[in-house]
């Protein structure tokens, strides 16, 4: 494995364990420049392995969870409103 492949795997491992890593933290962890990290993240995102966000990246599982949450928020709005009203009546 070449150094770039090892770095990519390390990035994927870190994202799998933490969910999010900043470019700065990855740069420190890997001992490379922030520009190298940005290029690595761009490549991993092109491959569909991560999702870039401002200042860093999230693992693919986190991206899927946030999409799933947005979908679930729109499901059964009437039932959710009824539950919210019932809770509000009981909370002082």
CSV table of C-alpha atoms in Angstrom, one decimal:
chain,number,residue,atom,x,y,z
A,1,UNK,CA,0.0,0.0,0.0
A,2,UNK,CA,1.3,3.4,-0.8
A,3,UNK,CA,1.4,6.3,1.7
A,4,UNK,CA,-1.8,7.9,0.2
A,5,UNK,CA,-3.7,4.7,0.5
A,6,UNK,CA,-2.6,4.3,4.1
A,7,UNK,CA,-3.7,7.9,4.8
A,8,UNK,CA,-7.1,7.4,3.2
A,9,UNK,CA,-7.7,4.3,5.2
A,10,UNK,CA,-6.7,6.1,8.4
A,11,UNK,CA,-9.1,8.9,7.6
A,12,UNK,CA,-11.9,6.4,7.0
A,13,UNK,CA,-11.0,4.7,10.3
A,14,UNK,CA,-11.1,8.0,12.2
A,15,UNK,CA,-14.4,9.0,10.7
A,16,UNK,CA,-15.9,5.6,11.5
A,17,UNK,CA,-14.9,5.9,15.1
A,18,UNK,CA,-15.7,9.6,15.7
A,19,UNK,CA,-18.3,10.5,13.1
A,20,UNK,CA,-16.6,13.8,12.3
A,21,UNK,CA,-13.1,15.1,11.9
A,22,UNK,CA,-11.9,18.6,11.1
A,23,UNK,CA,-9.3,19.3,8.4
A,24,UNK,CA,-7.0,20.7,11.1
A,25,UNK,CA,-7.3,17.6,13.4
A,26,UNK,CA,-6.7,15.3,10.5
A,27,UNK,CA,-3.7,17.3,9.4
A,28,UNK,CA,-2.2,16.9,12.9
A,29,UNK,CA,-3.1,13.2,13.3
A,30,UNK,CA,-1.6,12.3,9.9
A,31,UNK,CA,1.4,14.6,10.0
A,32,UNK,CA,0.5,16.2,6.6
A,33,UNK,CA,-0.5,19.6,5.4
A,34,UNK,CA,-4.1,20.8,5.5
A,35,UNK,CA,-4.0,21.0,1.6
A,36,UNK,CA,-3.1,17.3,1.5
A,37,UNK,CA,-6.0,16.5,3.8
A,38,UNK,CA,-8.4,18.5,1.6
A,39,UNK,CA,-7.3,16.7,-1.5
A,40,UNK,CA,-7.7,13.4,0.3
A,41,UNK,CA,-11.2,14.3,1.5
A,42,UNK,CA,-12.1,15.5,-2.0
A,43,UNK,CA,-11.0,12.1,-3.4
A,44,UNK,CA,-12.8,10.1,-0.7
A,45,UNK,CA,-16.0,12.1,-1.3
A,46,UNK,CA,-15.8,11.5,-5.1
A,47,UNK,CA,-15.6,7.8,-4.3
A,48,UNK,CA,-18.7,8.1,-2.1
A,49,UNK,CA,-16.9,7.0,1.0
A,50,UNK,CA,-17.3,10.2,3.0
A,51,UNK,CA,-19.3,13.5,3.0
A,52,UNK,CA,-17.5,16.8,3.1
A,53,UNK,CA,-18.8,19.5,5.3
A,54,UNK,CA,-17.5,23.0,6.2
A,55,UNK,CA,-14.2,22.6,7.8
A,56,UNK,CA,-14.0,18.8,7.7
A,57,UNK,CA,-15.8,15.6,6.9
A,58,UNK,CA,-18.3,13.1,8.2
A,59,UNK,CA,-18.4,9.4,7.7
A,60,UNK,CA,-20.8,8.0,5.2
A,61,UNK,CA,-23.0,6.5,7.9
A,62,UNK,CA,-23.5,9.9,9.5
A,63,UNK,CA,-24.6,11.4,6.2
A,64,UNK,CA,-27.1,8.6,5.7
A,65,UNK,CA,-28.4,9.1,9.2
A,66,UNK,CA,-29.0,12.8,8.7
A,67,UNK,CA,-30.9,12.1,5.4
A,68,UNK,CA,-32.9,9.4,7.2
A,69,UNK,CA,-33.8,11.8,10.0
A,70,UNK,CA,-35.0,14.4,7.5
A,71,UNK,CA,-37.2,11.8,5.8
A,72,UNK,CA,-38.6,10.6,9.2
A,73,UNK,CA,-39.4,14.1,10.3
A,74,UNK,CA,-41.8,14.5,7.4
A,75,UNK,CA,-43.6,11.2,8.1
A,76,UNK,CA,-46.9,11.0,10.1
A,77,UNK,CA,-47.1,14.8,10.9
A,78,UNK,CA,-50.7,14.5,12.2
A,79,UNK,CA,-49.8,11.8,14.7
A,80,UNK,CA,-46.7,13.8,15.8
A,81,UNK,CA,-48.8,16.9,16.3
A,82,UNK,CA,-51.3,15.0,18.5
A,83,UNK,CA,-48.5,13.5,20.6
A,84,UNK,CA,-46.9,17.0,21.0
A,85,UNK,CA,-50.3,18.5,22.1
A,86,UNK,CA,-50.8,15.6,24.6
A,87,UNK,CA,-47.3,16.1,26.1
A,88,UNK,CA,-47.8,19.9,26.3
A,89,UNK,CA,-51.0,19.3,28.4
A,90,UNK,CA,-49.1,17.2,30.9
A,91,UNK,CA,-46.0,19.3,31.2
A,92,UNK,CA,-46.2,22.3,33.5
